[in-house]
Short mmCIF file of N, CA and C in Angstrom, two decimals:
data_model
loop_
_atom_site.label_atom_id
_atom_site.label_comp_id
_atom_site.label_asym_id
_atom_site.label_seq_id
_atom_site.Cartn_x
_atom_site.Cartn_y
_atom_site.Cartn_z
N UNK A 1 145.64 74.94 175.06
CA UNK A 1 144.38 74.04 175.77
C UNK A 1 144.62 73.98 174.09
N UNK A 2 142.99 72.72 174.04
CA UNK A 2 142.74 72.00 172.82
C UNK A 2 141.47 72.84 172.21
N UNK A 3 141.68 72.50 171.44
CA UNK A 3 139.91 72.77 170.70
C UNK A 3 138.80 71.76 171.19
N UNK A 4 138.67 70.80 171.50
CA UNK A 4 137.98 69.51 171.69
C UNK A 4 137.67 70.42 173.32
N UNK A 5 138.13 70.24 173.89
CA UNK A 5 137.80 71.32 175.58
C UNK A 5 136.63 73.14 175.29
N UNK A 6 137.29 73.07 174.20
CA UNK A 6 135.85 74.06 174.15
C UNK A 6 135.13 74.59 173.41
N UNK A 7 135.57 73.63 171.95
CA UNK A 7 134.39 73.93 170.98
C UNK A 7 132.73 73.45 171.49
N UNK A 8 131.59 73.79 171.18
CA UNK A 8 130.61 73.46 170.67
C UNK A 8 130.66 72.21 169.66
N UNK A 9 129.62 71.06 170.78
CA UNK A 9 129.18 70.30 170.52
C UNK A 9 127.56 70.24 169.89
N UNK A 10 126.96 69.32 169.32
CA UNK A 10 126.15 68.40 168.82
C UNK A 10 125.58 69.70 168.21
N UNK A 11 125.76 69.52 166.72
CA UNK A 11 125.72 70.85 165.79
C UNK A 11 125.20 69.77 164.80
N UNK A 12 124.15 71.02 164.71
CA UNK A 12 122.74 69.99 163.89
C UNK A 12 123.28 70.46 162.25
N UNK A 13 123.57 69.86 161.69
CA UNK A 13 123.85 70.11 159.87
C UNK A 13 122.86 69.59 159.40
N UNK A 14 122.74 70.66 158.46
CA UNK A 14 122.25 71.37 156.98
C UNK A 14 122.15 69.87 155.83
N UNK A 15 121.46 69.24 154.79
CA UNK A 15 120.93 68.72 153.91
C UNK A 15 121.36 69.51 153.13
N UNK A 16 121.96 69.64 151.54
CA UNK A 16 122.45 70.34 150.44
C UNK A 16 120.97 70.13 150.14
N UNK A 17 120.04 69.41 149.87
CA UNK A 17 119.11 69.43 149.28
C UNK A 17 117.09 70.16 149.83
N UNK A 18 118.18 70.41 151.59
CA UNK A 18 116.71 71.88 152.26
C UNK A 18 116.77 73.01 151.41
N UNK A 19 115.74 73.39 152.01
CA UNK A 19 115.22 74.58 151.21
C UNK A 19 115.80 76.16 151.70
N UNK A 20 116.39 76.63 151.44
CA UNK A 20 117.04 77.83 152.50
C UNK A 20 116.23 78.73 153.46
N UNK A 21 114.38 78.32 153.42
CA UNK A 21 113.97 78.71 154.63
C UNK A 21 113.70 77.90 155.37
N UNK A 22 113.90 76.83 155.26
CA UNK A 22 113.93 75.78 156.45
C UNK A 22 115.28 75.90 156.84
N UNK A 23 116.58 75.72 156.33
CA UNK A 23 117.56 76.19 156.58
C UNK A 23 117.73 77.16 158.51
N UNK A 24 117.33 78.57 156.98
CA UNK A 24 116.80 79.89 158.22
C UNK A 24 116.36 79.53 158.96
N UNK A 25 115.09 79.01 158.62
CA UNK A 25 114.02 78.52 160.03
C UNK A 25 115.01 77.75 161.31
N UNK A 26 115.73 76.58 161.37
CA UNK A 26 116.47 75.82 162.15
C UNK A 26 117.73 77.04 162.35
N UNK A 27 118.18 77.89 162.39
CA UNK A 27 118.90 78.95 162.23
C UNK A 27 118.36 79.60 163.49
N UNK A 28 117.26 79.93 163.19
CA UNK A 28 116.94 80.69 164.02
C UNK A 28 116.17 80.18 165.43
N UNK A 29 115.61 78.95 165.29
CA UNK A 29 115.31 78.43 166.70
C UNK A 29 117.30 77.61 167.71
N UNK A 30 117.53 78.01 166.99
CA UNK A 30 119.44 77.10 167.65
C UNK A 30 119.87 78.38 167.81
N UNK A 31 119.52 80.10 167.06
CA UNK A 31 120.57 81.58 167.34
C UNK A 31 121.60 81.28 167.02
N UNK A 32 121.57 80.54 165.83
CA UNK A 32 123.34 80.63 164.87
C UNK A 32 123.10 80.89 164.10
N UNK A 33 123.75 81.22 163.21
CA UNK A 33 124.26 82.36 161.86
C UNK A 33 124.88 81.30 161.60
N UNK A 34 125.53 79.60 161.62
CA UNK A 34 125.91 79.45 160.02
C UNK A 34 125.95 78.27 160.86
N UNK A 35 125.38 76.68 159.71
CA UNK A 35 125.43 75.42 159.72
C UNK A 35 126.15 75.31 158.79
N UNK A 36 126.99 73.86 159.07
CA UNK A 36 127.88 72.72 158.68
C UNK A 36 126.50 72.15 157.28
N UNK A 37 127.16 71.50 156.26
CA UNK A 37 126.32 71.25 155.57
C UNK A 37 127.00 69.59 155.14
N UNK A 38 126.17 69.11 154.90
CA UNK A 38 126.36 67.22 155.35
C UNK A 38 125.55 66.12 154.57
N UNK A 39 126.92 65.95 153.21
CA UNK A 39 126.00 64.90 152.65
C UNK A 39 126.18 63.78 153.28
N UNK A 40 125.22 62.35 152.63
CA UNK A 40 125.67 61.05 153.05
C UNK A 40 126.46 61.08 154.15
N UNK A 41 127.34 61.67 155.47
CA UNK A 41 128.19 61.76 155.92
C UNK A 41 129.50 62.09 155.89
N UNK A 42 129.15 62.95 155.31
CA UNK A 42 130.74 64.12 154.55
C UNK A 42 130.01 65.31 154.48
N UNK A 43 131.05 66.38 154.28
CA UNK A 43 130.49 68.10 155.03
C UNK A 43 131.13 67.94 153.42
N UNK A 44 130.54 68.89 153.08
CA UNK A 44 130.52 68.73 151.85
C UNK A 44 130.45 70.95 151.97
N UNK A 45 130.32 71.46 153.43
CA UNK A 45 129.75 73.34 153.15
C UNK A 45 129.46 73.27 153.54
N UNK A 46 129.34 74.82 154.41
CA UNK A 46 129.31 74.97 155.24
C UNK A 46 128.29 76.34 154.76
N UNK A 47 126.78 76.27 155.80
CA UNK A 47 125.89 77.59 155.17
C UNK A 47 126.12 78.78 155.99
N UNK A 48 125.66 79.77 155.58
CA UNK A 48 125.38 80.80 156.65
C UNK A 48 124.09 82.16 156.06
N UNK A 49 124.23 82.78 156.97
CA UNK A 49 122.65 83.91 157.10
C UNK A 49 123.12 84.73 156.45
N UNK A 50 124.30 85.20 156.05
CA UNK A 50 124.96 85.56 155.53
C UNK A 50 124.63 85.11 154.13
N UNK A 51 125.01 84.54 153.94
CA UNK A 51 124.96 83.31 152.49
C UNK A 51 123.36 83.55 151.74
N UNK A 52 122.85 83.41 152.61
CA UNK A 52 120.82 82.83 152.66
C UNK A 52 120.41 84.37 151.94
N UNK A 53 120.76 85.42 152.71
CA UNK A 53 120.84 86.71 152.33
C UNK A 53 121.50 87.33 151.46
N UNK A 54 122.76 87.27 151.18
CA UNK A 54 123.26 87.90 149.79
C UNK A 54 123.81 87.03 148.14
N UNK A 55 124.02 85.46 149.46
CA UNK A 55 124.28 84.52 147.32
C UNK A 55 122.62 83.92 147.14
N UNK A 56 121.66 84.27 148.24
CA UNK A 56 120.49 83.82 147.58
C UNK A 56 118.87 84.93 147.54
N UNK A 57 118.79 85.09 148.69
CA UNK A 57 117.28 86.76 148.32
C UNK A 57 118.68 87.99 147.79
N UNK A 58 119.47 88.77 147.60
CA UNK A 58 119.75 90.14 147.08
C UNK A 58 119.91 88.81 145.65
N UNK A 59 119.80 88.00 145.47
CA UNK A 59 120.15 87.65 143.64
C UNK A 59 118.44 87.35 143.55
N UNK A 60 117.21 87.64 143.59
CA UNK A 60 116.22 86.55 143.52
C UNK A 60 115.92 86.00 143.89
N UNK A 61 116.94 85.31 144.83
CA UNK A 61 116.38 83.55 144.53
C UNK A 61 114.93 83.46 145.44
N UNK A 62 114.28 82.51 146.05
CA UNK A 62 113.17 81.86 147.19
C UNK A 62 113.40 81.59 147.92
N UNK A 63 111.92 81.49 149.05
CA UNK A 63 112.10 80.10 149.73
C UNK A 63 112.32 79.53 149.60
N UNK A 64 112.62 78.79 148.81
CA UNK A 64 112.70 77.27 148.14
C UNK A 64 113.74 77.32 148.41
N UNK A 65 114.35 77.85 147.39
CA UNK A 65 116.23 77.88 146.49
C UNK A 65 116.81 76.66 147.62
N UNK A 66 118.05 75.58 147.31
CA UNK A 66 118.52 74.90 147.97
C UNK A 66 119.29 75.18 148.92
N UNK A 67 119.44 74.36 148.92
CA UNK A 67 120.64 75.50 149.87
C UNK A 67 122.32 74.82 148.93
N UNK A 68 122.37 74.09 148.34
CA UNK A 68 122.90 73.44 147.12
C UNK A 68 123.88 74.90 146.45
N UNK A 69 122.98 75.48 146.30
CA UNK A 69 122.79 76.62 145.10
C UNK A 69 123.61 77.53 146.42
N UNK A 70 123.51 77.79 147.53
CA UNK A 70 124.33 79.57 147.63
C UNK A 70 125.19 79.13 148.99
N UNK A 71 125.37 77.38 148.89
CA UNK A 71 126.77 77.36 150.63
C UNK A 71 127.65 77.86 150.18
N UNK A 72 129.23 77.71 151.11
CA UNK A 72 130.11 77.82 150.01
C UNK A 72 130.52 76.36 150.28
N UNK A 73 131.26 76.16 148.89
CA UNK A 73 131.06 74.91 148.91
C UNK A 73 132.65 74.56 149.34
N UNK A 74 134.54 75.37 149.58
CA UNK A 74 134.56 74.60 150.50
C UNK A 74 134.69 74.90 152.22
N UNK A 75 135.64 73.41 152.53
CA UNK A 75 135.50 73.72 153.58
C UNK A 75 136.35 73.86 154.51
N UNK A 76 137.09 74.57 155.18
CA UNK A 76 137.81 75.09 156.07
C UNK A 76 137.60 74.36 157.36
N UNK A 77 138.23 73.68 158.30
CA UNK A 77 137.90 72.90 159.44
C UNK A 77 138.81 72.40 160.14
N UNK A 78 139.06 71.84 161.52
CA UNK A 78 140.06 71.45 162.45
C UNK A 78 140.16 70.35 162.74
N UNK A 79 140.83 70.41 163.23
CA UNK A 79 140.89 68.56 164.78
C UNK A 79 140.63 68.45 165.75
N UNK A 80 139.59 68.31 166.75
CA UNK A 80 139.64 68.85 167.54
C UNK A 80 140.89 68.30 168.63
N UNK A 81 141.55 67.67 168.11
CA UNK A 81 142.98 67.51 168.94
C UNK A 81 143.93 68.88 168.76
N UNK A 82 143.30 69.72 168.49
CA UNK A 82 144.85 70.79 168.03
C UNK A 82 144.74 72.28 168.94
N UNK A 83 145.73 71.87 169.41
CA UNK A 83 145.62 73.33 169.67
C UNK A 83 145.34 74.48 169.42
N UNK A 84 144.48 75.62 170.45
CA UNK A 84 143.74 76.30 170.20
C UNK A 84 144.67 77.32 169.57
N UNK A 85 145.85 77.55 169.50
CA UNK A 85 146.36 78.67 169.16
C UNK A 85 146.65 78.87 168.24
N UNK A 86 146.79 77.73 167.14
CA UNK A 86 147.61 77.15 165.78
C UNK A 86 146.23 77.17 165.13
N UNK A 87 144.96 76.97 165.93
CA UNK A 87 143.50 77.44 165.26
C UNK A 87 142.68 79.04 165.21
N UNK A 88 143.10 79.55 166.34
CA UNK A 88 143.58 80.60 166.72
C UNK A 88 144.05 81.24 165.22
N UNK A 89 144.98 81.45 164.51
CA UNK A 89 145.77 81.89 163.49
C UNK A 89 145.47 81.49 162.66
N UNK A 90 145.00 80.43 162.37
CA UNK A 90 145.09 79.46 160.98
C UNK A 90 142.79 80.07 160.67
N UNK A 91 142.41 81.47 161.56
CA UNK A 91 141.01 81.43 161.25
C UNK A 91 141.44 82.77 160.92
N UNK A 92 143.10 83.96 161.59
CA UNK A 92 142.44 84.95 161.23
C UNK A 92 143.37 84.78 159.91
N UNK A 93 144.32 83.85 158.74
CA UNK A 93 144.29 83.94 157.79
C UNK A 93 143.82 83.49 157.28
N UNK A 94 142.41 82.17 157.19
CA UNK A 94 141.83 82.59 156.51
C UNK A 94 140.84 83.33 156.50
N UNK A 95 139.98 84.21 157.29
CA UNK A 95 139.34 84.84 157.53
C UNK A 95 137.73 85.11 158.17
N UNK A 96 137.82 84.01 158.75
CA UNK A 96 136.29 83.27 159.49
C UNK A 96 136.64 82.97 160.64
N UNK A 97 135.35 83.41 161.17
CA UNK A 97 135.15 83.39 162.57
C UNK A 97 134.93 82.05 163.22
N UNK A 98 134.36 81.07 161.92
CA UNK A 98 134.36 79.96 162.81
C UNK A 98 134.80 78.07 161.62
N UNK A 99 134.43 77.92 162.46
CA UNK A 99 135.29 76.21 161.69
C UNK A 99 134.68 75.65 162.25
N UNK A 100 133.87 74.03 161.68
CA UNK A 100 133.42 72.85 161.23
C UNK A 100 135.07 71.89 162.20
N UNK A 101 134.51 71.43 162.94
CA UNK A 101 135.69 70.54 164.62
C UNK A 101 135.40 68.47 163.98
N UNK A 102 136.86 68.39 163.62
CA UNK A 102 136.53 66.71 162.65
C UNK A 102 137.15 66.81 163.68
N UNK A 103 137.41 64.83 163.87
CA UNK A 103 137.86 63.80 165.31
C UNK A 103 138.93 63.77 163.49
N UNK A 104 139.85 62.91 164.07
CA UNK A 104 141.05 62.64 163.25
C UNK A 104 140.46 61.36 162.34
N UNK A 105 139.36 60.87 162.09
CA UNK A 105 138.66 59.84 161.48
C UNK A 105 137.77 60.63 160.62
N UNK A 106 137.59 62.33 160.32
CA UNK A 106 137.46 62.51 159.65
C UNK A 106 136.11 63.57 159.78
N UNK A 107 135.57 62.92 161.17
CA UNK A 107 134.18 62.78 161.99
C UNK A 107 133.35 64.57 162.23
N UNK A 108 132.53 64.78 161.66
CA UNK A 108 132.40 66.03 162.16
C UNK A 108 132.05 65.65 163.87
N UNK A 109 132.68 66.74 164.68
CA UNK A 109 132.27 66.53 165.78
C UNK A 109 132.28 67.43 166.73
N UNK A 110 132.58 69.18 166.11
CA UNK A 110 131.59 70.30 166.73
C UNK A 110 131.67 71.36 165.95
N UNK A 111 131.68 73.05 166.27
CA UNK A 111 132.46 73.63 165.41
C UNK A 111 132.77 74.60 166.91
N UNK A 112 133.20 75.15 166.32
CA UNK A 112 134.63 76.46 167.06
C UNK A 112 134.56 77.93 166.34
N UNK A 113 134.10 78.76 167.67
CA UNK A 113 134.03 80.23 167.30
C UNK A 113 134.59 80.91 167.80
N UNK A 114 135.30 81.96 167.36
CA UNK A 114 135.81 82.86 168.29
C UNK A 114 134.95 83.30 169.69
N UNK A 115 133.68 83.54 170.14
CA UNK A 115 133.34 83.24 171.03
C UNK A 115 133.67 82.26 171.85
N UNK A 116 133.87 81.17 171.81
CA UNK A 116 133.88 79.93 172.08
C UNK A 116 135.64 80.10 172.99
N UNK A 117 135.90 80.50 171.24
CA UNK A 117 137.93 80.68 172.38
C UNK A 117 137.90 82.27 172.91
N UNK A 118 137.36 82.84 173.22
CA UNK A 118 137.45 84.58 173.54
C UNK A 118 137.41 84.36 175.65
N UNK A 119 135.83 83.16 175.42
CA UNK A 119 135.29 83.20 176.67
C UNK A 119 135.70 81.48 177.54
N UNK A 120 137.25 81.12 176.98
CA UNK A 120 137.62 80.20 177.47
C UNK A 120 139.03 80.45 177.56
N UNK A 121 139.44 81.65 178.23
CA UNK A 121 140.54 81.80 178.14
C UNK A 121 141.30 82.82 177.34
N UNK A 122 141.43 82.74 175.53
CA UNK A 122 141.91 83.21 174.69
C UNK A 122 142.15 84.80 173.81
N UNK A 123 141.15 84.70 174.43
CA UNK A 123 140.72 86.38 174.48
C UNK A 123 142.32 87.61 173.34
N UNK A 124 142.93 86.84 174.22
CA UNK A 124 144.26 87.90 172.95
C UNK A 124 144.29 87.33 172.15
N UNK A 125 143.97 86.36 171.93
CA UNK A 125 144.18 85.69 170.15
C UNK A 125 143.41 85.86 169.34
N UNK A 126 142.54 85.67 170.17
CA UNK A 126 140.79 85.92 169.74
C UNK A 126 140.39 87.12 168.96
N UNK A 127 141.23 87.96 170.15
CA UNK A 127 141.12 89.31 169.40
C UNK A 127 142.22 89.91 168.68
N UNK A 128 143.13 88.90 168.53
CA UNK A 128 144.79 89.10 167.36
C UNK A 128 143.86 88.40 165.69
N UNK A 129 142.93 87.10 166.33
CA UNK A 129 141.98 87.18 164.75
C UNK A 129 141.89 87.24 164.46
N UNK A 130 139.82 88.67 165.14
CA UNK A 130 139.51 88.89 164.81
C UNK A 130 140.14 90.51 163.85
N UNK A 131 141.28 91.00 164.31
CA UNK A 131 142.04 91.69 163.47
C UNK A 131 141.87 91.54 162.22
N UNK A 132 142.62 90.32 161.90
CA UNK A 132 142.94 89.99 160.54
C UNK A 132 141.51 89.53 160.10
N UNK A 133 140.78 88.88 160.00
CA UNK A 133 139.10 88.32 160.05
C UNK A 133 139.11 89.39 159.92
N UNK A 134 138.96 90.73 159.72
CA UNK A 134 137.60 92.27 159.65
C UNK A 134 138.85 92.94 158.86
N UNK A 135 139.38 92.45 157.85
CA UNK A 135 139.60 92.73 157.53
C UNK A 135 139.36 93.11 155.62
N UNK A 136 138.84 93.85 155.02
CA UNK A 136 138.56 93.42 153.52
C UNK A 136 138.56 93.02 152.87
N UNK A 137 138.25 91.79 151.75
CA UNK A 137 138.84 91.08 151.18
C UNK A 137 138.42 89.64 151.73
N UNK A 138 139.69 88.90 150.83
CA UNK A 138 139.32 87.63 151.38
C UNK A 138 139.26 86.68 150.18
N UNK A 139 139.19 85.44 150.92
CA UNK A 139 138.54 84.20 150.10
C UNK A 139 137.34 83.51 150.27
N UNK A 140 137.10 84.88 151.34
CA UNK A 140 135.06 84.90 151.99
C UNK A 140 134.48 85.52 151.50
N UNK A 141 134.49 86.76 150.88
CA UNK A 141 134.64 87.46 151.01
C UNK A 141 133.01 87.59 149.69
N UNK A 142 131.27 87.59 150.77
CA UNK A 142 130.78 87.57 149.59
C UNK A 142 130.72 88.57 147.78
N UNK A 143 131.51 89.76 147.61
CA UNK A 143 131.60 89.79 146.59
C UNK A 143 132.36 89.25 145.34
N UNK A 144 133.22 87.96 145.52
CA UNK A 144 134.12 87.66 145.79
C UNK A 144 133.41 86.61 144.17
N UNK A 145 132.14 86.19 145.45
CA UNK A 145 131.20 84.88 144.46
C UNK A 145 130.68 85.41 143.19
#
């Protein structure tokens, strides 16, 4: 199966100049814990509810703090025409639960999560990836920053 067959489309994108309060409110309305961050049609980062809590609030930053100050600037992504098995393996290696999905023109076309993959017939592989993702530490550990 290809990523494009099971990803979430119509992804809302945060701007690096938005406040973390505004993005948190959007996340609440969307019932989402992550948003891609874009600047002038370019994907420049990802922000999670955990980024807001750990890199923002826990460090004494207020609700008017800019997204750029707490987002993760290193963007890992996959392509919509990739096989899900390959993407799941990469998610496990990278220790991430979600990846933005780009087309081959490098335009954001969606987001893929372990949940998307688990509910689309890839439950065993999603479980293996989750096992790797759940190991302590890794590049995306909040304490590593």
